[in-house]
């Protein structure tokens, strides 16, 4: 293998990047550029992260966060996809609701957490509500965008064989929009994780990655655990994103093959 | 079976409006195969879409079996000019062909069987498991023909169905169309820009004028059957009709000795 083909491997490239960052951070700590009291050494953090992976309490927190994340994401899809279809197929309804949506969309979802805390007495419900509110935008917008992209001739083809509007929706509009919905769900998954942890950080509660970070305190020792927990949060995000990307490639290879073919 | 009277269609409005159809009258009998020829952009596809109920014409009427066409009529199949866009990329070729058969209440094995048979007929026996975008343009076109054939509609509308295939395949498909028509008592409307083809496959050739399209000529093709790619095409009557249609397409005056 030549050096060039080694660099072509994306996984390897990424690994080199991570290793590089690790070395720079470690070196900065060792040379005193960054005081290890202020920010822990990279090697210490990694050690703590490995420790956490075997820590039952921390794992329970991860499961709690992932539970809210999964429930929120599922609810998001169940709400946003039908609403997207409704708005995408009924232009009148869309124009009526557009101003409301345009107003709501720029509101930072994190800003709604205090409100959600007042509205929901149950912490889990609060988390799920915040997740759904933040995560439904990419799913909704991608669904509507995908519907607009459905080839009218594909719909006419089915109509010409005598299929009714519902059959056309089910057999043409839905499969044709599905890759767009999937992309929306992948984006929503990342947002949902951010919101789940934010809600835990702001709203407290008894369990969750955010709660773990909040309860670590501020001693040097606690800082190491905080950073280690943060690294796990990032890792979970990367893993979920890769899994969704993989699933998209599997399920919608026809979409990729076609768009790559015409380019 | 099909009756079109004073059909007009205008696209858009105001100064940019385009008069595509300028009053078309046409009657097609049950079991007839009528070829429609006309210059590019004259409104052939517009006419076909009005018959299929995919477009609401701005004037005139289309009646099918005595009933005015308002929605897409039952028992109809269309081979679209834009064949590649009319195939579903998320389905295999076999599923594409089999899907419309759900309307006929056929169960899964029978649908699959009918799809396989239709694909065989168009020379794509091995392609059922492939996806449409894995096929060449000509192969995709044959898939869309197979889909219409498998459906065995009472009325089949074909919009330049053999445009993307080689000469040999084209002749095979012309003969296949003739065979299927006589076996299943289909009525077929076939749009083509190939004058020879219109005379070879048609019982009648209807020539449309430039936009706004009107019927410029309606010739009965009286050639001895069954038709054969070699002998029919060298028949003096064929050569004569071909010239006649050619003249009409070019907008020349019809020879009074032939038109009746
Ligand atoms: N949706 C539309 N809006 C506006 N004009 C249209 C539309 N569809 C077709 N036209 C116009 O109407 C005319 C007839 O179109 P049509 O597709 O029926 O022609 P055609 O005879 O099928 O042509 P070809 O032989 O090239 O397929 C053309 O000039 C075209 O530009
Ligand atoms: Mg056309």
mmCIF file with all atom_site columns, N, CA and C in Angstrom, chain A residues 43-106:
data_model
loop_
_atom_site.group_PDB
_atom_site.id
_atom_site.type_symbol
_atom_site.label_atom_id
_atom_site.label_alt_id
_atom_site.label_comp_id
_atom_site.label_asym_id
_atom_site.label_entity_id
_atom_site.label_seq_id
_atom_site.pdbx_PDB_ins_code
_atom_site.Cartn_x
_atom_site.Cartn_y
_atom_site.Cartn_z
_atom_site.occupancy
_atom_site.B_iso_or_equiv
_atom_site.pdbx_formal_charge
_atom_site.auth_seq_id
_atom_site.auth_comp_id
_atom_site.auth_asym_id
_atom_site.auth_atom_id
_atom_site.pdbx_PDB_model_num
ATOM 1   N N  . UNK A 1 43  ? -4.774  12.315 28.557 1.00 0.00 ? 43  UNK A N  1
ATOM 2   C CA . UNK A 1 43  ? -4.667  10.904 28.934 1.00 0.00 ? 43  UNK A CA 1
ATOM 3   C C  . UNK A 1 43  ? -5.519  10.612 30.173 1.00 0.00 ? 43  UNK A C  1
ATOM 4   N N  . UNK A 1 44  ? -5.590  11.577 31.108 1.00 0.00 ? 44  UNK A N  1
ATOM 5   C CA . UNK A 1 44  ? -6.418  11.401 32.294 1.00 0.00 ? 44  UNK A CA 1
ATOM 6   C C  . UNK A 1 44  ? -7.884  11.283 31.891 1.00 0.00 ? 44  UNK A C  1
ATOM 7   N N  . UNK A 1 45  ? -8.301  12.165 30.971 1.00 0.00 ? 45  UNK A N  1
ATOM 8   C CA . UNK A 1 45  ? -9.696  12.172 30.531 1.00 0.00 ? 45  UNK A CA 1
ATOM 9   C C  . UNK A 1 45  ? -10.059 10.834 29.896 1.00 0.00 ? 45  UNK A C  1
ATOM 10  N N  . UNK A 1 46  ? -9.171  10.350 29.026 1.00 0.00 ? 46  UNK A N  1
ATOM 11  C CA . UNK A 1 46  ? -9.455  9.079  28.366 1.00 0.00 ? 46  UNK A CA 1
ATOM 12  C C  . UNK A 1 46  ? -9.552  7.967  29.403 1.00 0.00 ? 46  UNK A C  1
ATOM 13  N N  . UNK A 1 47  ? -8.654  8.010  30.377 1.00 0.00 ? 47  UNK A N  1
ATOM 14  C CA . UNK A 1 47  ? -8.688  7.028  31.459 1.00 0.00 ? 47  UNK A CA 1
ATOM 15  C C  . UNK A 1 47  ? -10.026 7.062  32.179 1.00 0.00 ? 47  UNK A C  1
ATOM 16  N N  . UNK A 1 48  ? -10.483 8.278  32.506 1.00 0.00 ? 48  UNK A N  1
ATOM 17  C CA . UNK A 1 48  ? -11.771 8.440  33.191 1.00 0.00 ? 48  UNK A CA 1
ATOM 18  C C  . UNK A 1 48  ? -12.926 7.942  32.312 1.00 0.00 ? 48  UNK A C  1
ATOM 19  N N  . UNK A 1 49  ? -12.820 8.221  31.006 1.00 0.00 ? 49  UNK A N  1
ATOM 20  C CA . UNK A 1 49  ? -13.878 7.785  30.086 1.00 0.00 ? 49  UNK A CA 1
ATOM 21  C C  . UNK A 1 49  ? -13.986 6.266  30.094 1.00 0.00 ? 49  UNK A C  1
ATOM 22  N N  . UNK A 1 50  ? -12.832 5.581  30.082 1.00 0.00 ? 50  UNK A N  1
ATOM 23  C CA . UNK A 1 50  ? -12.836 4.117  30.121 1.00 0.00 ? 50  UNK A CA 1
ATOM 24  C C  . UNK A 1 50  ? -13.435 3.636  31.447 1.00 0.00 ? 50  UNK A C  1
ATOM 25  N N  . UNK A 1 51  ? -13.069 4.325  32.498 1.00 0.00 ? 51  UNK A N  1
ATOM 26  C CA . UNK A 1 51  ? -13.599 4.012  33.821 1.00 0.00 ? 51  UNK A CA 1
ATOM 27  C C  . UNK A 1 51  ? -15.138 4.107  33.828 1.00 0.00 ? 51  UNK A C  1
ATOM 28  N N  . UNK A 1 52  ? -15.621 5.194  33.222 1.00 0.00 ? 52  UNK A N  1
ATOM 29  C CA . UNK A 1 52  ? -17.069 5.432  33.194 1.00 0.00 ? 52  UNK A CA 1
ATOM 30  C C  . UNK A 1 52  ? -17.811 4.332  32.456 1.00 0.00 ? 52  UNK A C  1
ATOM 31  N N  . UNK A 1 53  ? -17.156 3.798  31.394 1.00 0.00 ? 53  UNK A N  1
ATOM 32  C CA . UNK A 1 53  ? -17.812 2.774  30.579 1.00 0.00 ? 53  UNK A CA 1
ATOM 33  C C  . UNK A 1 53  ? -18.157 1.556  31.426 1.00 0.00 ? 53  UNK A C  1
ATOM 34  N N  . UNK A 1 54  ? -17.457 1.387  32.530 1.00 0.00 ? 54  UNK A N  1
ATOM 35  C CA . UNK A 1 54  ? -17.721 0.222  33.387 1.00 0.00 ? 54  UNK A CA 1
ATOM 36  C C  . UNK A 1 54  ? -18.477 0.627  34.648 1.00 0.00 ? 54  UNK A C  1
ATOM 37  N N  . UNK A 1 55  ? -18.853 1.880  34.719 1.00 0.00 ? 55  UNK A N  1
ATOM 38  C CA . UNK A 1 55  ? -19.505 2.400  35.919 1.00 0.00 ? 55  UNK A CA 1
ATOM 39  C C  . UNK A 1 55  ? -21.027 2.253  35.790 1.00 0.00 ? 55  UNK A C  1
ATOM 40  N N  . UNK A 1 56  ? -21.608 1.429  36.644 1.00 0.00 ? 56  UNK A N  1
ATOM 41  C CA . UNK A 1 56  ? -23.043 1.146  36.559 1.00 0.00 ? 56  UNK A CA 1
ATOM 42  C C  . UNK A 1 56  ? -23.912 2.385  36.667 1.00 0.00 ? 56  UNK A C  1
ATOM 43  N N  . UNK A 1 57  ? -23.536 3.303  37.545 1.00 0.00 ? 57  UNK A N  1
ATOM 44  C CA . UNK A 1 57  ? -24.340 4.513  37.727 1.00 0.00 ? 57  UNK A CA 1
ATOM 45  C C  . UNK A 1 57  ? -24.348 5.346  36.451 1.00 0.00 ? 57  UNK A C  1
ATOM 46  N N  . UNK A 1 58  ? -23.143 5.489  35.877 1.00 0.00 ? 58  UNK A N  1
ATOM 47  C CA . UNK A 1 58  ? -23.060 6.287  34.663 1.00 0.00 ? 58  UNK A CA 1
ATOM 48  C C  . UNK A 1 58  ? -23.846 5.624  33.534 1.00 0.00 ? 58  UNK A C  1
ATOM 49  N N  . UNK A 1 59  ? -23.725 4.301  33.427 1.00 0.00 ? 59  UNK A N  1
ATOM 50  C CA . UNK A 1 59  ? -24.453 3.585  32.366 1.00 0.00 ? 59  UNK A CA 1
ATOM 51  C C  . UNK A 1 59  ? -25.956 3.765  32.530 1.00 0.00 ? 59  UNK A C  1
ATOM 52  N N  . UNK A 1 60  ? -26.420 3.782  33.759 1.00 0.00 ? 60  UNK A N  1
ATOM 53  C CA . UNK A 1 60  ? -27.853 4.010  34.000 1.00 0.00 ? 60  UNK A CA 1
ATOM 54  C C  . UNK A 1 60  ? -28.245 5.400  33.515 1.00 0.00 ? 60  UNK A C  1
ATOM 55  N N  . UNK A 1 61  ? -27.332 6.363  33.730 1.00 0.00 ? 61  UNK A N  1
ATOM 56  C CA . UNK A 1 61  ? -27.600 7.712  33.239 1.00 0.00 ? 61  UNK A CA 1
ATOM 57  C C  . UNK A 1 61  ? -27.678 7.738  31.718 1.00 0.00 ? 61  UNK A C  1
ATOM 58  N N  . UNK A 1 62  ? -26.740 7.016  31.074 1.00 0.00 ? 62  UNK A N  1
ATOM 59  C CA . UNK A 1 62  ? -26.743 6.958  29.606 1.00 0.00 ? 62  UNK A CA 1
ATOM 60  C C  . UNK A 1 62  ? -28.056 6.351  29.118 1.00 0.00 ? 62  UNK A C  1
ATOM 61  N N  . UNK A 1 63  ? -28.465 5.259  29.747 1.00 0.00 ? 63  UNK A N  1
ATOM 62  C CA . UNK A 1 63  ? -29.708 4.598  29.340 1.00 0.00 ? 63  UNK A CA 1
ATOM 63  C C  . UNK A 1 63  ? -30.892 5.556  29.510 1.00 0.00 ? 63  UNK A C  1
ATOM 64  N N  . UNK A 1 64  ? -30.873 6.320  30.590 1.00 0.00 ? 64  UNK A N  1
ATOM 65  C CA . UNK A 1 64  ? -31.962 7.262  30.830 1.00 0.00 ? 64  UNK A CA 1
ATOM 66  C C  . UNK A 1 64  ? -32.026 8.327  29.729 1.00 0.00 ? 64  UNK A C  1
ATOM 67  N N  . UNK A 1 65  ? -30.855 8.872  29.398 1.00 0.00 ? 65  UNK A N  1
ATOM 68  C CA . UNK A 1 65  ? -30.825 9.890  28.339 1.00 0.00 ? 65  UNK A CA 1
ATOM 69  C C  . UNK A 1 65  ? -31.279 9.283  27.004 1.00 0.00 ? 65  UNK A C  1
ATOM 70  N N  . UNK A 1 66  ? -30.749 8.081  26.706 1.00 0.00 ? 66  UNK A N  1
ATOM 71  C CA . UNK A 1 66  ? -31.109 7.442  25.440 1.00 0.00 ? 66  UNK A CA 1
ATOM 72  C C  . UNK A 1 66  ? -32.602 7.098  25.393 1.00 0.00 ? 66  UNK A C  1
ATOM 73  N N  . UNK A 1 67  ? -33.173 6.778  26.542 1.00 0.00 ? 67  UNK A N  1
ATOM 74  C CA . UNK A 1 67  ? -34.609 6.469  26.586 1.00 0.00 ? 67  UNK A CA 1
ATOM 75  C C  . UNK A 1 67  ? -35.435 7.673  26.172 1.00 0.00 ? 67  UNK A C  1
ATOM 76  N N  . UNK A 1 68  ? -35.111 8.827  26.767 1.00 0.00 ? 68  UNK A N  1
ATOM 77  C CA . UNK A 1 68  ? -35.835 10.049 26.409 1.00 0.00 ? 68  UNK A CA 1
ATOM 78  C C  . UNK A 1 68  ? -35.577 10.396 24.943 1.00 0.00 ? 68  UNK A C  1
ATOM 79  N N  . UNK A 1 69  ? -34.319 10.192 24.518 1.00 0.00 ? 69  UNK A N  1
ATOM 80  C CA . UNK A 1 69  ? -33.927 10.475 23.139 1.00 0.00 ? 69  UNK A CA 1
ATOM 81  C C  . UNK A 1 69  ? -34.763 9.631  22.169 1.00 0.00 ? 69  UNK A C  1
ATOM 82  N N  . UNK A 1 70  ? -34.841 8.322  22.420 1.00 0.00 ? 70  UNK A N  1
ATOM 83  C CA . UNK A 1 70  ? -35.566 7.421  21.519 1.00 0.00 ? 70  UNK A CA 1
ATOM 84  C C  . UNK A 1 70  ? -37.056 7.744  21.517 1.00 0.00 ? 70  UNK A C  1
ATOM 85  N N  . UNK A 1 71  ? -37.610 7.957  22.717 1.00 0.00 ? 71  UNK A N  1
ATOM 86  C CA . UNK A 1 71  ? -39.044 8.262  22.793 1.00 0.00 ? 71  UNK A CA 1
ATOM 87  C C  . UNK A 1 71  ? -39.336 9.571  22.063 1.00 0.00 ? 71  UNK A C  1
ATOM 88  N N  . UNK A 1 72  ? -38.464 10.560 22.280 1.00 0.00 ? 72  UNK A N  1
ATOM 89  C CA . UNK A 1 72  ? -38.659 11.854 21.626 1.00 0.00 ? 72  UNK A CA 1
ATOM 90  C C  . UNK A 1 72  ? -38.561 11.742 20.123 1.00 0.00 ? 72  UNK A C  1
ATOM 91  N N  . UNK A 1 73  ? -37.589 10.973 19.662 1.00 0.00 ? 73  UNK A N  1
ATOM 92  C CA . UNK A 1 73  ? -37.386 10.836 18.218 1.00 0.00 ? 73  UNK A CA 1
ATOM 93  C C  . UNK A 1 73  ? -38.569 10.111 17.572 1.00 0.00 ? 73  UNK A C  1
ATOM 94  N N  . UNK A 1 74  ? -39.028 9.066  18.241 1.00 0.00 ? 74  UNK A N  1
ATOM 95  C CA . UNK A 1 74  ? -40.157 8.306  17.712 1.00 0.00 ? 74  UNK A CA 1
ATOM 96  C C  . UNK A 1 74  ? -41.398 9.195  17.603 1.00 0.00 ? 74  UNK A C  1
ATOM 97  N N  . UNK A 1 75  ? -41.653 9.931  18.672 1.00 0.00 ? 75  UNK A N  1
ATOM 98  C CA . UNK A 1 75  ? -42.812 10.823 18.680 1.00 0.00 ? 75  UNK A CA 1
ATOM 99  C C  . UNK A 1 75  ? -42.669 11.893 17.596 1.00 0.00 ? 75  UNK A C  1
ATOM 100 N N  . UNK A 1 76  ? -41.445 12.375 17.441 1.00 0.00 ? 76  UNK A N  1
ATOM 101 C CA . UNK A 1 76  ? -41.173 13.384 16.412 1.00 0.00 ? 76  UNK A CA 1
ATOM 102 C C  . UNK A 1 76  ? -41.584 12.875 15.036 1.00 0.00 ? 76  UNK A C  1
ATOM 103 N N  . UNK A 1 77  ? -41.132 11.656 14.715 1.00 0.00 ? 77  UNK A N  1
ATOM 104 C CA . UNK A 1 77  ? -41.441 11.094 13.403 1.00 0.00 ? 77  UNK A CA 1
ATOM 105 C C  . UNK A 1 77  ? -42.950 10.897 13.258 1.00 0.00 ? 77  UNK A C  1
ATOM 106 N N  . UNK A 1 78  ? -43.573 10.407 14.316 1.00 0.00 ? 78  UNK A N  1
ATOM 107 C CA . UNK A 1 78  ? -45.009 10.134 14.249 1.00 0.00 ? 78  UNK A CA 1
ATOM 108 C C  . UNK A 1 78  ? -45.822 11.417 14.060 1.00 0.00 ? 78  UNK A C  1
ATOM 109 N N  . UNK A 1 79  ? -45.286 12.537 14.538 1.00 0.00 ? 79  UNK A N  1
ATOM 110 C CA . UNK A 1 79  ? -46.018 13.798 14.378 1.00 0.00 ? 79  UNK A CA 1
ATOM 111 C C  . UNK A 1 79  ? -45.596 14.515 13.095 1.00 0.00 ? 79  UNK A C  1
ATOM 112 N N  . UNK A 1 80  ? -44.289 14.635 12.899 1.00 0.00 ? 80  UNK A N  1
ATOM 113 C CA . UNK A 1 80  ? -43.794 15.505 11.827 1.00 0.00 ? 80  UNK A CA 1
ATOM 114 C C  . UNK A 1 80  ? -44.086 14.940 10.429 1.00 0.00 ? 80  UNK A C  1
ATOM 115 N N  . UNK A 1 81  ? -44.009 13.627 10.264 1.00 0.00 ? 81  UNK A N  1
ATOM 116 C CA . UNK A 1 81  ? -44.224 13.072 8.924  1.00 0.00 ? 81  UNK A CA 1
ATOM 117 C C  . UNK A 1 81  ? -45.682 13.265 8.467  1.00 0.00 ? 81  UNK A C  1
ATOM 118 N N  . UNK A 1 82  ? -46.674 12.896 9.296  1.00 0.00 ? 82  UNK A N  1
ATOM 119 C CA . UNK A 1 82  ? -48.059 13.163 8.856  1.00 0.00 ? 82  UNK A CA 1
ATOM 120 C C  . UNK A 1 82  ? -48.347 14.648 8.654  1.00 0.00 ? 82  UNK A C  1
ATOM 121 N N  . UNK A 1 83  ? -47.837 15.482 9.566  1.00 0.00 ? 83  UNK A N  1
ATOM 122 C CA . UNK A 1 83  ? -48.075 16.917 9.400  1.00 0.00 ? 83  UNK A CA 1
ATOM 123 C C  . UNK A 1 83  ? -47.406 17.410 8.110  1.00 0.00 ? 83  UNK A C  1
ATOM 124 N N  . UNK A 1 84  ? -46.200 16.910 7.853  1.00 0.00 ? 84  UNK A N  1
ATOM 125 C CA . UNK A 1 84  ? -45.502 17.277 6.614  1.00 0.00 ? 84  UNK A CA 1
ATOM 126 C C  . UNK A 1 84  ? -46.314 16.882 5.390  1.00 0.00 ? 84  UNK A C  1
ATOM 127 N N  . UNK A 1 85  ? -46.901 15.689 5.425  1.00 0.00 ? 85  UNK A N  1
ATOM 128 C CA . UNK A 1 85  ? -47.719 15.249 4.293  1.00 0.00 ? 85  UNK A CA 1
ATOM 129 C C  . UNK A 1 85  ? -48.967 16.116 4.151  1.00 0.00 ? 85  UNK A C  1
ATOM 130 N N  . UNK A 1 86  ? -49.545 16.459 5.286  1.00 0.00 ? 86  UNK A N  1
ATOM 131 C CA . UNK A 1 86  ? -50.746 17.300 5.267  1.00 0.00 ? 86  UNK A CA 1
ATOM 132 C C  . UNK A 1 86  ? -50.425 18.653 4.639  1.00 0.00 ? 86  UNK A C  1
ATOM 133 N N  . UNK A 1 87  ? -49.348 19.263 5.125  1.00 0.00 ? 87  UNK A N  1
ATOM 134 C CA . UNK A 1 87  ? -48.975 20.583 4.620  1.00 0.00 ? 87  UNK A CA 1
ATOM 135 C C  . UNK A 1 87  ? -48.495 20.488 3.170  1.00 0.00 ? 87  UNK A C  1
ATOM 136 N N  . UNK A 1 88  ? -47.837 19.391 2.848  1.00 0.00 ? 88  UNK A N  1
ATOM 137 C CA . UNK A 1 88  ? -47.284 19.242 1.504  1.00 0.00 ? 88  UNK A CA 1
ATOM 138 C C  . UNK A 1 88  ? -48.343 18.960 0.461  1.00 0.00 ? 88  UNK A C  1
ATOM 139 N N  . UNK A 1 89  ? -49.458 18.342 0.873  1.00 0.00 ? 89  UNK A N  1
ATOM 140 C CA . UNK A 1 89  ? -50.476 17.997 -0.121 1.00 0.00 ? 89  UNK A CA 1
ATOM 141 C C  . UNK A 1 89  ? -51.638 18.987 -0.135 1.00 0.00 ? 89  UNK A C  1
ATOM 142 N N  . UNK A 1 90  ? -51.786 19.762 0.929  1.00 0.00 ? 90  UNK A N  1
ATOM 143 C CA . UNK A 1 90  ? -52.863 20.751 0.950  1.00 0.00 ? 90  UNK A CA 1
ATOM 144 C C  . UNK A 1 90  ? -52.263 22.159 1.002  1.00 0.00 ? 90  UNK A C  1
ATOM 145 N N  . UNK A 1 91  ? -52.066 22.763 -0.149 1.00 0.00 ? 91  UNK A N  1
ATOM 146 C CA . UNK A 1 91  ? -51.388 24.069 -0.193 1.00 0.00 ? 91  UNK A CA 1
ATOM 147 C C  . UNK A 1 91  ? -52.112 25.150 0.616  1.00 0.00 ? 91  UNK A C  1
ATOM 148 N N  . UNK A 1 92  ? -53.447 25.045 0.704  1.00 0.00 ? 92  UNK A N  1
ATOM 149 C CA . UNK A 1 92  ? -54.195 26.059 1.468  1.00 0.00 ? 92  UNK A CA 1
ATOM 150 C C  . UNK A 1 92  ? -53.809 26.007 2.937  1.00 0.00 ? 92  UNK A C  1
ATOM 151 N N  . UNK A 1 93  ? -53.790 24.786 3.480  1.00 0.00 ? 93  UNK A N  1
ATOM 152 C CA . UNK A 1 93  ? -53.424 24.616 4.887  1.00 0.00 ? 93  UNK A CA 1
ATOM 153 C C  . UNK A 1 93  ? -52.001 25.123 5.105  1.00 0.00 ? 93  UNK A C  1
ATOM 154 N N  . UNK A 1 94  ? -51.148 24.830 4.128  1.00 0.00 ? 94  UNK A N  1
ATOM 155 C CA . UNK A 1 94  ? -49.752 25.252 4.252  1.00 0.00 ? 94  UNK A CA 1
ATOM 156 C C  . UNK A 1 94  ? -49.667 26.764 4.314  1.00 0.00 ? 94  UNK A C  1
ATOM 157 N N  . UNK A 1 95  ? -50.382 27.468 3.427  1.00 0.00 ? 95  UNK A N  1
ATOM 158 C CA . UNK A 1 95  ? -50.274 28.933 3.455  1.00 0.00 ? 95  UNK A CA 1
ATOM 159 C C  . UNK A 1 95  ? -50.882 29.502 4.734  1.00 0.00 ? 95  UNK A C  1
ATOM 160 N N  . UNK A 1 96  ? -51.890 28.820 5.273  1.00 0.00 ? 96  UNK A N  1
ATOM 161 C CA . UNK A 1 96  ? -52.494 29.315 6.514  1.00 0.00 ? 96  UNK A CA 1
ATOM 162 C C  . UNK A 1 96  ? -51.537 29.166 7.690  1.00 0.00 ? 96  UNK A C  1
ATOM 163 N N  . UNK A 1 97  ? -50.797 28.057 7.695  1.00 0.00 ? 97  UNK A N  1
ATOM 164 C CA . UNK A 1 97  ? -49.940 27.786 8.851  1.00 0.00 ? 97  UNK A CA 1
ATOM 165 C C  . UNK A 1 97  ? -48.528 28.346 8.707  1.00 0.00 ? 97  UNK A C  1
ATOM 166 N N  . UNK A 1 98  ? -48.175 28.746 7.496  1.00 0.00 ? 98  UNK A N  1
ATOM 167 C CA . UNK A 1 98  ? -46.813 29.196 7.245  1.00 0.00 ? 98  UNK A CA 1
ATOM 168 C C  . UNK A 1 98  ? -46.349 30.308 8.190  1.00 0.00 ? 98  UNK A C  1
ATOM 169 N N  . UNK A 1 99  ? -47.167 31.363 8.391  1.00 0.00 ? 99  UNK A N  1
ATOM 170 C CA . UNK A 1 99  ? -46.710 32.432 9.299  1.00 0.00 ? 99  UNK A CA 1
ATOM 171 C C  . UNK A 1 99  ? -46.424 31.925 10.715 1.00 0.00 ? 99  UNK A C  1
ATOM 172 N N  . UNK A 1 100 ? -47.284 31.017 11.191 1.00 0.00 ? 100 UNK A N  1
ATOM 173 C CA . UNK A 1 100 ? -47.074 30.458 12.522 1.00 0.00 ? 100 UNK A CA 1
ATOM 174 C C  . UNK A 1 100 ? -45.737 29.718 12.570 1.00 0.00 ? 100 UNK A C  1
ATOM 175 N N  . UNK A 1 101 ? -45.502 28.905 11.544 1.00 0.00 ? 101 UNK A N  1
ATOM 176 C CA . UNK A 1 101 ? -44.265 28.122 11.510 1.00 0.00 ? 101 UNK A CA 1
ATOM 177 C C  . UNK A 1 101 ? -43.046 29.034 11.407 1.00 0.00 ? 101 UNK A C  1
ATOM 178 N N  . UNK A 1 102 ? -43.172 30.065 10.551 1.00 0.00 ? 102 UNK A N  1
ATOM 179 C CA . UNK A 1 102 ? -42.042 30.988 10.382 1.00 0.00 ? 102 UNK A CA 1
ATOM 180 C C  . UNK A 1 102 ? -41.722 31.700 11.684 1.00 0.00 ? 102 UNK A C  1
ATOM 181 N N  . UNK A 1 103 ? -42.760 31.924 12.496 1.00 0.00 ? 103 UNK A N  1
ATOM 182 C CA . UNK A 1 103 ? -42.545 32.592 13.775 1.00 0.00 ? 103 UNK A CA 1
ATOM 183 C C  . UNK A 1 103 ? -41.886 31.645 14.786 1.00 0.00 ? 103 UNK A C  1
ATOM 184 N N  . UNK A 1 104 ? -42.359 30.393 14.813 1.00 0.00 ? 104 UNK A N  1
ATOM 185 C CA . UNK A 1 104 ? -41.886 29.456 15.832 1.00 0.00 ? 104 UNK A CA 1
ATOM 186 C C  . UNK A 1 104 ? -40.470 28.952 15.564 1.00 0.00 ? 104 UNK A C  1
ATOM 187 N N  . UNK A 1 105 ? -40.147 28.841 14.270 1.00 0.00 ? 105 UNK A N  1
ATOM 188 C CA . UNK A 1 105 ? -38.912 28.148 13.915 1.00 0.00 ? 105 UNK A CA 1
ATOM 189 C C  . UNK A 1 105 ? -37.651 28.806 14.465 1.00 0.00 ? 105 UNK A C  1
ATOM 190 N N  . UNK A 1 106 ? -37.531 30.141 14.411 1.00 0.00 ? 106 UNK A N  1
ATOM 191 C CA . UNK A 1 106 ? -36.260 30.725 14.874 1.00 0.00 ? 106 UNK A CA 1
ATOM 192 C C  . UNK A 1 106 ? -36.097 30.730 16.391 1.00 0.00 ? 106 UNK A C  1
#
